[in-house]
Coordinates of C-alpha atoms in Angstrom, one line a residue:
Chain A
X1 CA -176.9 40.9 46.5
X2 CA -179.1 39.3 49.0
X3 CA -178.7 35.9 50.6
X4 CA -181.9 34.5 49.2
X5 CA -181.2 35.6 45.7
X6 CA -178.1 33.5 45.4
X7 CA -178.4 30.5 43.2
X8 CA -176.3 27.3 43.4
X9 CA -175.4 27.7 39.7
X10 CA -174.2 31.3 40.2
X11 CA -172.0 30.2 43.1
X12 CA -170.5 27.4 41.2
X13 CA -169.7 29.7 38.2
X14 CA -168.1 32.1 40.6
X15 CA -166.0 29.3 42.1
X16 CA -165.0 28.0 38.7
X17 CA -164.1 31.6 37.7
X18 CA -161.8 31.8 40.7
X19 CA -160.2 28.5 39.9
X20 CA -159.5 29.5 36.3
X21 CA -158.2 32.9 37.4
X22 CA -155.8 31.4 39.9
X23 CA -154.5 28.5 37.7
X24 CA -153.9 30.8 34.8
X25 CA -152.9 33.8 36.9
X26 CA -149.3 34.0 35.6
X27 CA -150.6 34.1 32.0
X28 CA -153.5 36.6 32.7
X29 CA -151.3 39.0 34.7
X30 CA -148.2 38.9 32.6
X31 CA -149.4 41.4 30.0
X32 CA -150.1 43.9 32.8
X33 CA -146.5 43.6 34.1
X34 CA -147.8 41.9 37.2
X35 CA -147.0 38.3 36.4
X36 CA -144.0 37.9 38.6
X37 CA -144.1 35.6 41.7
X38 CA -143.6 38.2 44.4
X39 CA -146.6 40.4 43.3
X40 CA -148.8 37.4 42.5
X41 CA -148.2 36.0 46.0
X42 CA -149.2 39.4 47.5
X43 CA -152.4 39.4 45.4
X44 CA -153.4 36.1 46.9
X45 CA -152.3 36.8 50.4
X46 CA -153.9 40.2 50.7
X47 CA -157.0 38.8 49.0
X48 CA -157.3 36.3 51.9
X49 CA -156.7 39.1 54.4
X50 CA -159.4 41.3 52.8
X51 CA -161.9 38.4 52.4
X52 CA -161.6 37.8 56.1
X53 CA -161.9 41.4 57.0
X54 CA -165.0 41.6 54.9
X55 CA -166.6 38.8 57.0
X56 CA -166.5 41.1 59.9
X57 CA -166.9 44.5 58.3
X58 CA -169.0 43.7 55.3
X59 CA -171.4 41.5 57.1
X60 CA -171.7 42.8 60.6
X61 CA -170.7 46.4 59.9
X62 CA -168.2 46.4 62.8
X63 CA -165.2 48.4 61.5
X64 CA -162.0 47.1 63.0
X65 CA -159.0 49.4 62.7
X66 CA -156.6 46.9 64.2
X67 CA -156.7 43.8 61.9
X68 CA -153.0 44.1 61.1
X69 CA -152.3 42.9 64.6
X70 CA -153.6 39.5 63.6
X71 CA -151.5 39.6 60.4
X72 CA -148.4 40.3 62.5
X73 CA -149.3 37.6 65.0
X74 CA -149.7 35.1 62.2
X75 CA -146.3 36.0 60.8
X76 CA -144.5 35.7 64.1
X77 CA -146.2 32.4 64.8
X78 CA -145.2 31.0 61.4
X79 CA -141.6 32.1 61.7
X80 CA -141.3 30.6 65.2
X81 CA -142.5 27.3 63.8
X82 CA -139.8 27.5 61.1
X83 CA -137.2 28.2 63.7
X84 CA -138.3 25.5 66.2
X85 CA -140.0 22.7 64.4
X86 CA -139.6 22.5 60.6
X87 CA -139.4 24.5 57.4
X88 CA -142.5 22.8 56.2
X89 CA -145.3 25.4 55.8
X90 CA -148.1 23.2 57.2
X91 CA -147.2 23.4 60.9
X92 CA -146.3 27.1 60.5
X93 CA -149.7 27.8 59.0
X94 CA -151.5 25.7 61.6
X95 CA -149.8 27.6 64.4
X96 CA -150.5 31.0 62.7
X97 CA -154.2 30.0 62.6
X98 CA -154.4 28.8 66.2
X99 CA -152.5 31.8 67.8
X100 CA -154.3 34.5 65.7
X101 CA -157.6 32.8 66.5
X102 CA -156.9 32.8 70.2
X103 CA -155.7 36.4 70.0
X104 CA -158.8 37.4 68.2
X105 CA -161.0 35.7 70.8
X106 CA -159.4 37.7 73.6
X107 CA -159.4 41.0 71.8
X108 CA -162.9 40.5 70.4
X109 CA -164.3 39.5 73.8
X110 CA -163.1 42.9 75.1
X111 CA -163.7 45.2 72.1
X112 CA -167.1 43.9 71.1
X113 CA -168.6 45.3 74.2
X114 CA -168.8 48.6 72.2
X115 CA -169.9 49.3 68.7
X116 CA -169.5 52.0 66.1
X117 CA -166.7 54.5 66.5
X118 CA -165.8 53.2 70.0
X119 CA -165.2 49.7 68.6
X120 CA -163.0 51.1 65.9
X121 CA -161.0 53.1 68.4
X122 CA -160.7 50.1 70.8
X123 CA -159.4 47.8 68.0
X124 CA -157.0 50.5 66.9
X125 CA -155.7 50.9 70.4
X126 CA -155.2 47.2 70.8
X127 CA -153.3 47.0 67.5
X128 CA -151.0 49.9 68.4
X129 CA -150.5 48.3 71.8
X130 CA -149.4 45.1 70.1
X131 CA -147.1 47.0 67.8
X132 CA -145.4 48.8 70.7
X133 CA -145.2 45.7 72.8
X134 CA -143.5 43.9 69.9
X135 CA -140.8 46.6 70.1
X136 CA -140.4 46.7 73.8
X137 CA -141.6 44.0 76.3
X138 CA -142.0 41.2 73.8
X139 CA -138.5 41.6 72.2
X140 CA -137.5 38.1 73.3
X141 CA -140.4 36.8 71.1
X142 CA -140.3 39.4 68.3
X143 CA -136.6 40.3 68.2
X144 CA -137.6 44.0 68.3
X145 CA -136.6 46.3 65.5
X146 CA -134.5 43.8 63.6
X147 CA -137.5 41.5 63.2
X148 CA -137.8 37.8 63.7
X149 CA -135.4 36.0 61.3
X150 CA -134.2 32.5 60.6
X151 CA -130.8 31.6 62.0
X152 CA -128.4 28.9 61.1
X153 CA -128.4 27.5 64.6
X154 CA -132.2 27.3 65.0
X155 CA -133.2 23.9 66.4
X156 CA -135.7 22.8 63.7
X157 CA -136.1 19.5 65.4
X158 CA -138.0 17.8 62.6
X159 CA -135.7 18.8 59.8
X160 CA -132.5 17.1 58.8
X161 CA -129.3 19.0 59.7
X162 CA -128.3 21.6 57.2
X163 CA -125.9 20.3 54.6
X164 CA -124.4 23.6 53.7
X165 CA -124.1 27.0 55.4
X166 CA -127.1 28.4 53.7
X167 CA -130.3 29.3 55.4
X168 CA -133.1 26.7 54.6
X169 CA -136.1 27.6 52.6
X170 CA -139.8 27.2 53.4
X171 CA -141.2 24.2 51.6
X172 CA -144.3 22.0 51.3
X173 CA -143.0 18.5 51.9
X174 CA -139.9 19.3 49.9
X175 CA -141.4 21.6 47.3
X176 CA -139.6 24.8 47.9
X177 CA -141.7 28.0 47.9
X178 CA -139.4 29.9 45.7
X179 CA -139.1 27.2 43.0
X180 CA -140.3 28.7 39.8
X181 CA -140.9 27.3 36.3
X182 CA -140.1 29.9 33.7
X183 CA -141.3 29.8 30.2
X184 CA -141.6 32.2 27.3
X185 CA -145.0 32.8 25.7
X186 CA -145.7 35.4 23.0
X187 CA -142.6 37.3 23.9
X188 CA -143.5 37.4 27.6
X189 CA -141.8 35.6 30.4
X190 CA -144.3 33.5 32.5
X191 CA -143.4 32.5 36.0
X192 CA -145.2 29.5 37.5
X193 CA -144.2 29.7 41.2
X194 CA -144.8 27.2 43.9
X195 CA -145.4 29.8 46.6
X196 CA -148.0 31.5 44.4
X197 CA -149.9 28.3 43.9
X198 CA -149.8 27.5 47.6
X199 CA -151.3 31.0 48.3
X200 CA -153.7 30.5 45.4
X201 CA -155.1 27.2 46.7
X202 CA -155.5 28.6 50.2
X203 CA -157.2 31.7 48.7
X204 CA -159.6 29.3 47.0
X205 CA -160.4 27.5 50.2
X206 CA -160.8 30.8 52.1
X207 CA -163.1 32.1 49.4
X208 CA -165.2 28.9 49.4
X209 CA -165.5 29.1 53.2
X210 CA -166.5 32.8 53.0
X211 CA -169.1 32.0 50.4
X212 CA -170.6 29.3 52.7
X213 CA -170.8 31.8 55.5
X214 CA -172.5 34.4 53.2
X215 CA -175.1 31.7 52.2
X216 CA -175.7 30.3 55.6
X217 CA -178.2 31.3 58.4
X218 CA -175.1 32.6 60.2
X219 CA -174.4 35.0 57.3
X220 CA -178.0 36.2 57.4
X221 CA -177.8 36.8 61.1
X222 CA -174.6 38.7 60.7
X223 CA -176.2 40.9 58.0
X224 CA -179.1 41.5 60.4
X225 CA -176.6 42.8 62.9
X226 CA -175.4 45.3 60.4
X227 CA -178.9 46.2 59.4
X228 CA -180.5 46.6 62.9
X229 CA -178.9 45.1 65.9
X230 CA -181.5 46.5 68.2
X231 CA -184.3 44.7 66.4
X232 CA -182.3 41.5 66.5
X233 CA -182.1 41.8 70.3
X234 CA -185.8 42.2 70.5
X235 CA -186.2 39.2 68.2
X236 CA -184.7 36.9 70.7
X237 CA -181.1 36.8 69.5
X238 CA -178.1 37.5 71.7
X239 CA -175.9 39.2 69.2
X240 CA -172.6 38.9 71.1
X241 CA -171.7 35.4 70.2
X242 CA -172.4 36.2 66.5
X243 CA -170.2 39.2 66.4
X244 CA -167.5 37.3 68.3
X245 CA -167.7 34.5 65.8
X246 CA -167.3 36.9 62.9
X247 CA -164.4 38.6 64.7
X248 CA -162.5 35.4 65.4
X249 CA -163.1 34.1 61.8
X250 CA -161.8 37.3 60.3
X251 CA -158.8 37.3 62.8
X252 CA -158.0 33.8 61.7
X253 CA -158.1 34.9 58.0
X254 CA -155.7 37.7 58.9
X255 CA -153.4 35.3 60.8
X256 CA -153.4 32.9 57.9
X257 CA -152.5 35.7 55.5
X258 CA -149.7 36.7 57.9
X259 CA -148.5 33.1 58.1
X260 CA -148.4 33.0 54.2
X261 CA -146.4 36.2 54.1
X262 CA -143.8 34.4 56.3
X263 CA -144.0 31.3 54.1
X264 CA -143.1 33.3 51.0
X265 CA -140.5 35.4 52.8
X266 CA -139.5 33.9 56.2
X267 CA -139.1 36.9 58.4
X268 CA -141.6 38.9 60.6
X269 CA -141.4 42.5 61.7
X270 CA -143.5 44.6 63.9
X271 CA -144.2 47.1 61.1
X272 CA -146.7 44.6 59.7
X273 CA -148.9 45.5 62.7
X274 CA -148.7 49.2 62.2
X275 CA -152.0 51.1 61.9
X276 CA -151.3 51.9 58.3
X277 CA -151.4 48.2 57.5
X278 CA -154.7 48.0 59.3
X279 CA -156.0 50.9 57.3
X280 CA -154.9 49.3 54.1
X281 CA -157.2 46.3 54.5
X282 CA -160.1 48.7 55.2
X283 CA -159.2 50.5 52.0
X284 CA -159.0 47.3 50.0
X285 CA -162.4 46.1 51.3
X286 CA -164.2 49.4 50.6
X287 CA -162.4 50.0 47.3
X288 CA -163.5 46.6 46.0
X289 CA -167.0 46.6 47.5
X290 CA -167.7 45.9 51.2
X291 CA -170.3 43.2 51.8
X292 CA -169.7 41.5 48.5
X293 CA -167.9 38.3 47.9
X294 CA -165.5 39.2 45.1
X295 CA -165.1 42.9 46.0
X296 CA -162.4 42.5 48.7
X297 CA -160.3 40.3 46.4
X298 CA -160.6 42.9 43.6
X299 CA -159.8 45.7 46.0
X300 CA -156.7 43.9 47.4
X301 CA -155.5 43.2 43.9
X302 CA -156.0 46.8 42.8
X303 CA -154.2 48.3 45.7
X304 CA -151.3 46.0 45.5
X305 CA -151.0 46.5 41.8
X306 CA -151.1 50.3 42.0
X307 CA -148.7 50.3 44.9
X308 CA -146.4 48.3 42.6
X309 CA -146.9 50.5 39.5
X310 CA -146.8 53.9 41.1
X311 CA -144.1 53.3 43.7
X312 CA -141.8 52.1 40.9
X313 CA -142.1 55.3 38.9
X314 CA -139.3 57.8 39.3
X315 CA -138.5 61.3 38.0
X316 CA -136.6 60.2 34.9
X317 CA -139.4 57.9 33.9
X318 CA -141.8 60.8 34.3
X319 CA -139.6 63.0 32.2
X320 CA -139.8 60.3 29.5
X321 CA -143.6 60.1 29.7
X322 CA -144.1 63.8 29.4
X323 CA -141.3 64.3 26.9
X324 CA -143.8 65.6 24.3
X325 CA -144.3 68.8 26.4
X326 CA -142.2 71.9 26.0
X327 CA -139.3 72.1 28.5
X328 CA -140.6 74.6 31.0
X329 CA -144.1 73.0 31.1
X330 CA -142.6 69.5 31.3
X331 CA -140.6 70.4 34.4
X332 CA -143.6 71.9 36.1
X333 CA -145.8 68.9 35.3
X334 CA -143.1 66.4 36.4
X335 CA -142.5 68.2 39.6
X336 CA -146.3 68.0 40.4
X337 CA -146.6 64.4 39.2
X338 CA -143.6 63.2 41.0
X339 CA -145.3 63.8 44.4
X340 CA -147.8 61.2 43.4
X341 CA -145.4 58.5 42.5
X342 CA -142.5 56.7 44.1
X343 CA -142.6 57.3 47.8
X344 CA -145.7 59.4 47.4
X345 CA -147.8 56.7 45.7
X346 CA -150.1 56.7 48.7
X347 CA -151.2 60.2 47.6
X348 CA -152.4 58.6 44.4
X349 CA -154.1 55.9 46.5
X350 CA -155.8 58.6 48.6
X351 CA -157.2 60.4 45.5
X352 CA -158.3 57.1 44.0
X353 CA -160.0 56.1 47.2
X354 CA -161.9 59.5 47.4
X355 CA -163.1 59.2 43.9
X356 CA -164.4 55.7 44.4
X357 CA -166.1 56.5 47.7
X358 CA -167.8 59.6 46.2
X359 CA -168.8 58.3 42.8
X360 CA -169.0 54.5 43.4
X361 CA -170.0 53.9 47.0
X362 CA -170.4 50.2 46.2
X363 CA -166.7 50.0 45.2
X364 CA -165.1 48.7 42.0
X365 CA -167.5 45.8 41.9
X366 CA -170.4 48.3 41.6
X367 CA -168.6 49.9 38.7
X368 CA -168.3 46.5 37.0
X369 CA -172.0 45.9 37.6
X370 CA -173.0 49.3 36.2
X371 CA -170.9 48.7 33.1
X372 CA -172.5 45.2 32.6
X373 CA -176.0 46.6 33.1
X374 CA -175.3 49.0 30.2
X375 CA -174.9 46.0 27.9
X376 CA -177.6 43.8 29.4
X377 CA -180.4 46.4 29.3
X378 CA -183.3 44.9 27.5
X379 CA -184.5 46.8 24.4
X380 CA -187.1 49.4 25.5
X381 CA -186.5 48.5 29.2
X382 CA -185.0 51.9 30.0
X383 CA -188.3 53.3 31.3
X384 CA -189.1 50.3 33.4
X385 CA -185.7 50.4 35.0
X386 CA -186.0 54.1 35.7
X387 CA -189.4 53.7 37.3
X388 CA -188.1 50.9 39.4
X389 CA -185.3 53.1 40.6
X390 CA -187.8 55.9 41.4
X391 CA -189.9 53.3 43.3
X392 CA -186.9 52.1 45.3
X393 CA -185.9 55.6 46.1
X394 CA -189.3 56.5 47.4
Chain B
X1 CA -204.5 35.7 87.5
X2 CA -203.7 36.7 83.9
X3 CA -200.8 35.8 81.6
X4 CA -199.0 39.1 82.3
X5 CA -199.2 40.3 85.9
X6 CA -197.7 43.6 86.8
X7 CA -197.9 44.9 90.3
X8 CA -196.7 48.0 92.2
X9 CA -194.3 49.3 89.4
X10 CA -192.5 52.5 90.3
X11 CA -190.1 54.2 88.0
X12 CA -188.6 57.6 88.1
X13 CA -186.2 59.6 85.9
X14 CA -184.5 62.2 88.0
X15 CA -187.2 64.1 89.8
X16 CA -190.0 62.9 87.5
X17 CA -192.1 60.0 88.8
X18 CA -192.8 58.3 85.4
X19 CA -194.7 55.4 86.9
X20 CA -196.4 55.4 90.2
X21 CA -197.5 52.2 91.8
X22 CA -198.9 50.8 88.5
X23 CA -200.8 47.5 88.5
X24 CA -201.9 45.6 85.5
X25 CA -203.5 42.3 84.9
X26 CA -203.7 41.1 81.3
X27 CA -205.9 38.0 80.8
X28 CA -205.0 35.2 78.5
X29 CA -206.4 35.6 75.0
X30 CA -207.6 39.1 75.4
X31 CA -206.7 42.4 73.7
X32 CA -205.8 44.8 76.4
X33 CA -205.3 48.5 75.5
X34 CA -203.3 51.0 77.6
X35 CA -204.3 54.6 76.9
X36 CA -203.5 57.9 78.3
X37 CA -202.5 61.4 77.3
X38 CA -199.0 62.2 76.1
X39 CA -196.4 61.7 78.8
X40 CA -198.7 59.5 80.9
X41 CA -196.1 56.7 81.0
X42 CA -197.5 54.3 78.5
X43 CA -194.2 53.7 76.6
X44 CA -192.2 53.6 79.8
X45 CA -194.5 50.9 81.1
X46 CA -194.1 48.9 77.8
X47 CA -190.3 49.3 78.0
X48 CA -190.4 47.7 81.4
X49 CA -192.0 44.6 79.9
X50 CA -189.3 44.1 77.2
X51 CA -186.2 44.7 79.2
X52 CA -185.3 48.1 77.8
X53 CA -186.0 49.7 81.2
X54 CA -185.8 48.2 84.7
X55 CA -188.4 49.6 87.1
X56 CA -187.2 50.9 90.5
X57 CA -189.5 48.6 92.3
X58 CA -192.3 46.2 91.4
X59 CA -193.1 42.9 89.8
X60 CA -193.5 41.9 86.2
X61 CA -194.5 38.3 85.9
X62 CA -195.2 36.7 82.6
X63 CA -196.5 33.2 82.3
X64 CA -195.0 32.2 85.6
X65 CA -191.6 33.8 85.3
X66 CA -190.3 37.2 86.4
X67 CA -189.2 39.5 83.5
X68 CA -187.4 41.9 85.7
X69 CA -183.6 41.9 85.0
X70 CA -183.9 39.7 81.9
X71 CA -182.2 40.9 78.7
X72 CA -184.4 41.8 75.7
X73 CA -183.5 38.6 73.9
X74 CA -184.3 36.5 76.9
X75 CA -187.7 38.1 77.3
X76 CA -188.4 37.4 73.6
X77 CA -187.5 33.8 74.1
X78 CA -189.9 33.6 77.0
X79 CA -192.6 34.3 74.4
X80 CA -193.0 38.1 74.3
X81 CA -192.8 39.8 70.9
X82 CA -192.9 43.6 70.4
X83 CA -193.9 45.8 67.5
X84 CA -192.3 49.2 67.8
X85 CA -193.8 52.6 67.3
X86 CA -191.3 53.5 64.6
X87 CA -190.9 50.4 62.5
X88 CA -187.8 48.5 63.6
X89 CA -187.0 46.2 60.6
X90 CA -183.9 45.0 58.7
X91 CA -184.1 47.8 56.1
X92 CA -181.6 46.5 53.6
X93 CA -182.7 42.9 53.6
X94 CA -185.6 41.4 51.7
X95 CA -189.0 40.9 53.3
X96 CA -188.5 37.2 53.3
X97 CA -185.2 37.5 55.2
X98 CA -186.8 39.9 57.6
X99 CA -189.3 37.2 58.6
X100 CA -186.9 34.3 58.4
X101 CA -184.6 35.9 60.9
X102 CA -187.1 35.8 63.8
X103 CA -188.1 32.3 62.7
X104 CA -184.5 31.2 63.1
X105 CA -184.2 33.0 66.4
X106 CA -187.2 31.1 67.6
X107 CA -186.0 27.7 66.5
X108 CA -182.4 28.0 67.4
X109 CA -182.5 30.1 70.5
X110 CA -179.7 32.5 71.0
X111 CA -176.9 30.8 69.2
X112 CA -177.1 27.5 67.4
X113 CA -176.9 28.5 63.8
X114 CA -175.6 25.8 61.5
X115 CA -172.6 27.3 59.7
X116 CA -172.6 24.8 56.9
X117 CA -176.2 24.2 56.1
X118 CA -176.9 26.5 53.1
X119 CA -179.8 28.9 53.7
X120 CA -181.7 27.6 50.6
X121 CA -181.9 24.2 52.3
X122 CA -183.9 25.6 55.1
X123 CA -187.3 25.0 53.5
X124 CA -189.3 24.7 56.7
X125 CA -188.2 28.1 58.0
X126 CA -188.8 29.6 54.5
X127 CA -192.4 28.1 54.5
X128 CA -193.1 29.5 57.9
X129 CA -191.8 32.9 56.9
X130 CA -193.9 32.9 53.7
X131 CA -197.0 31.8 55.8
X132 CA -196.5 34.7 58.2
X133 CA -196.1 37.1 55.2
X134 CA -199.3 35.7 53.8
X135 CA -201.0 36.3 57.2
X136 CA -200.3 40.0 56.8
X137 CA -201.2 39.9 53.1
X138 CA -197.6 40.6 51.9
X139 CA -196.6 37.3 50.4
X140 CA -196.4 38.9 46.9
X141 CA -193.8 41.3 48.1
X142 CA -191.5 38.7 49.7
X143 CA -188.5 39.5 47.4
X144 CA -188.7 43.3 47.9
X145 CA -186.1 45.2 50.0
X146 CA -187.8 46.2 53.3
X147 CA -186.7 49.9 53.1
X148 CA -188.7 50.4 49.9
X149 CA -192.0 49.7 51.7
X150 CA -194.4 52.4 52.8
X151 CA -194.7 53.1 56.5
X152 CA -197.9 51.2 56.8
X153 CA -196.4 48.2 55.0
X154 CA -193.3 48.3 57.3
X155 CA -195.7 48.1 60.3
X156 CA -197.4 45.0 58.7
X157 CA -194.0 43.5 58.0
X158 CA -193.0 44.0 61.7
X159 CA -196.3 42.4 62.7
X160 CA -195.3 39.4 60.5
X161 CA -191.9 39.3 62.2
X162 CA -193.7 39.1 65.6
X163 CA -196.3 36.5 64.4
X164 CA -193.8 34.1 62.9
X165 CA -192.4 33.5 66.4
X166 CA -195.8 32.4 67.6
X167 CA -195.5 34.5 70.7
X168 CA -197.7 34.1 73.8
X169 CA -197.9 37.8 74.1
X170 CA -197.7 40.5 71.4
X171 CA -197.0 44.1 72.5
X172 CA -198.0 46.7 70.0
X173 CA -196.8 50.3 70.4
X174 CA -199.2 52.6 68.5
X175 CA -199.7 50.2 65.6
X176 CA -201.5 52.7 63.5
X177 CA -199.6 55.9 64.3
X178 CA -199.1 58.0 61.1
X179 CA -201.3 55.8 59.0
X180 CA -204.0 57.0 56.6
X181 CA -207.6 56.0 57.6
X182 CA -207.8 53.3 55.0
X183 CA -204.6 51.7 56.3
X184 CA -205.7 52.1 59.8
X185 CA -209.0 50.2 59.1
X186 CA -207.0 47.5 57.3
X187 CA -204.8 47.2 60.3
X188 CA -207.7 47.0 62.7
X189 CA -209.2 44.2 60.5
X190 CA -205.9 42.4 60.5
X191 CA -205.4 42.7 64.3
X192 CA -209.0 41.4 64.8
X193 CA -208.2 38.3 62.7
X194 CA -205.0 37.7 64.8
X195 CA -206.9 38.2 68.0
X196 CA -209.5 35.7 66.9
X197 CA -206.7 33.0 67.0
X198 CA -206.5 33.5 70.7
X199 CA -203.2 35.5 70.9
X200 CA -202.9 37.8 73.9
X201 CA -202.2 41.4 72.8
X202 CA -201.3 44.6 74.7
X203 CA -201.8 47.7 72.6
X204 CA -200.7 51.2 73.3
X205 CA -202.7 53.6 71.2
X206 CA -203.7 57.2 70.8
X207 CA -206.5 56.6 68.2
X208 CA -209.7 56.0 70.1
X209 CA -211.3 54.5 67.0
X210 CA -208.6 51.8 67.1
X211 CA -208.9 51.3 70.8
X212 CA -212.6 50.9 70.9
X213 CA -212.7 48.7 67.8
X214 CA -210.2 46.2 69.3
X215 CA -209.8 46.3 73.1
X216 CA -211.7 44.0 75.4
X217 CA -210.2 45.7 78.4
X218 CA -208.7 49.2 78.8
X219 CA -206.3 50.6 81.3
X220 CA -206.1 54.4 81.5
X221 CA -202.8 56.0 82.7
X222 CA -202.4 59.6 83.6
X223 CA -199.2 61.1 85.0
X224 CA -197.8 57.7 85.7
X225 CA -200.9 56.5 87.7
X226 CA -203.6 54.1 86.7
X227 CA -206.9 56.0 87.0
X228 CA -209.2 53.4 85.6
X229 CA -209.3 49.8 84.3
X230 CA -212.4 48.4 82.9
X231 CA -214.4 47.3 79.8
X232 CA -214.5 49.7 76.9
X233 CA -218.1 50.6 77.4
X234 CA -217.6 51.6 81.1
X235 CA -214.3 53.4 80.3
X236 CA -216.1 55.7 77.9
X237 CA -218.4 56.9 80.6
X238 CA -215.9 57.0 83.4
X239 CA -215.9 60.5 84.8
X240 CA -212.2 60.5 85.8
X241 CA -211.2 59.4 82.3
X242 CA -213.3 62.0 80.7
X243 CA -211.7 64.6 82.8
X244 CA -208.1 63.5 82.4
X245 CA -207.9 62.2 78.9
X246 CA -211.0 62.7 76.8
X247 CA -211.5 66.1 78.2
X248 CA -215.2 65.5 78.3
X249 CA -215.5 66.2 74.6
X250 CA -215.1 62.7 73.2
X251 CA -218.4 61.0 72.6

């Protein structure tokens, strides 16, 4: 997909598709066992995180291994806003954006002096530093290992005093994030949850903004950085402000995602900043298709879905699945398979990731395109396509 | 005094004196070739013009400003474009994008891209890029991905990327290296056309056929020292040049 080949009509269709997918999300996802609020919120939130990461990695090729730091910063900022100002999500999200953007500006300014592997290591070091600081020096802000939580005696200066002894809930001008309308449809329970729709609307805005960047001169310059930064320097472009812009934008996306995590579940812990969380967004982006618009959302959805499916499996369920096998064999199969599920679901993720990178380097989106091209091939066009491929390989 | 004025350049790498008191005066609107055997210091000299290397001592003045200490992008903005020996292009972007990028760089300087204006609304930049592609006879390939081009075509694309910026000085590092004879002749014809527009060019070249077809003035480097600078006809017969470079066998 090149910048110049995009058409306004194609973009509008993609946007409409996103709107439909988000509005009817609870109905679309229910048959897959993924239609409950908690998971749907995660799809949207990690979709935002991955879209933002893709603006840096997919466009400029700068691989950051520390983006979870911004996610964590966003969460802490949001929870502090809940504690000090109001349980309304708007100020919380605004602060999450501001603080993570500022944090990204500082870290980007330092780390972008290097590129390639050195940049990756520097960002990783910064994220681990933030993680350790959250557990040590910054405990007054982060509340250390317990994590930052809401307390009954928090000031919340804009909110009315609590009527009962219960902790307040995050809301959007009174609409509580956990309020859910349940209904039954074809034997399935559908959950229409306020928190999910908030995340969904923000995902839409985030997606639209990313699309504008992809289609703008800025996006083309960022792609040029990935393609040949040296040439760009000799073309009269100082690349630093461009990479810094991309870094800050992606940091803000991560902070926004962190803020939304806090909106749907008002607590923040340092484990959100751990390097495994940073690695996860790299996996999401590559799994879905780095440098594409939809890829990161697909990747985020796939990983969160599989995490949910595979981590829920346990040995007795496996025994039930393999019950058709003779006893001795079944035990052997179950003992092998059980290492891939439950706590060990990341092993499955690792295998899946390897298969994708080896056989579908363009990610899941490339897989979808290949399947579509099987159906769209014009009659007798096989030869032409092959010769075109030979030409492009030469 | 010419548009590019180089005096007393010295440059050494460790114990090797790569450039030894080099002087060069490139006149406005001419094609100036720098020739010399391998290791003579031609590319080192060129790298001193574009900010890739900083000479130990000496002056590089271009159009009234000193280029010493400027960064590559600043030198480009001053009006110097360079075509590399190995094509430096944006391989995974289309030809049109390859040429639009320098056009944007020229218009917006180092950082003034409009985030919100969609690219397809930039019709003027697109027209200029298409015109530059047409200048190098590649307008019909505008939609192709640059990496799929042949080496000769990549060179021509890079030339278009330089030309679209309407530079005051174009530096060409062996523009026909590795090309077949037919491609070389096409490139010579193209460069002649460009030169006729009055653009000043500095060419580093091994191929004497190219040099003597294009150059109006030739500087000969050997072991980091200028041994001759003159018109092509006189260079051909210069005894020192024959000895150092042509080995007396070139007619």
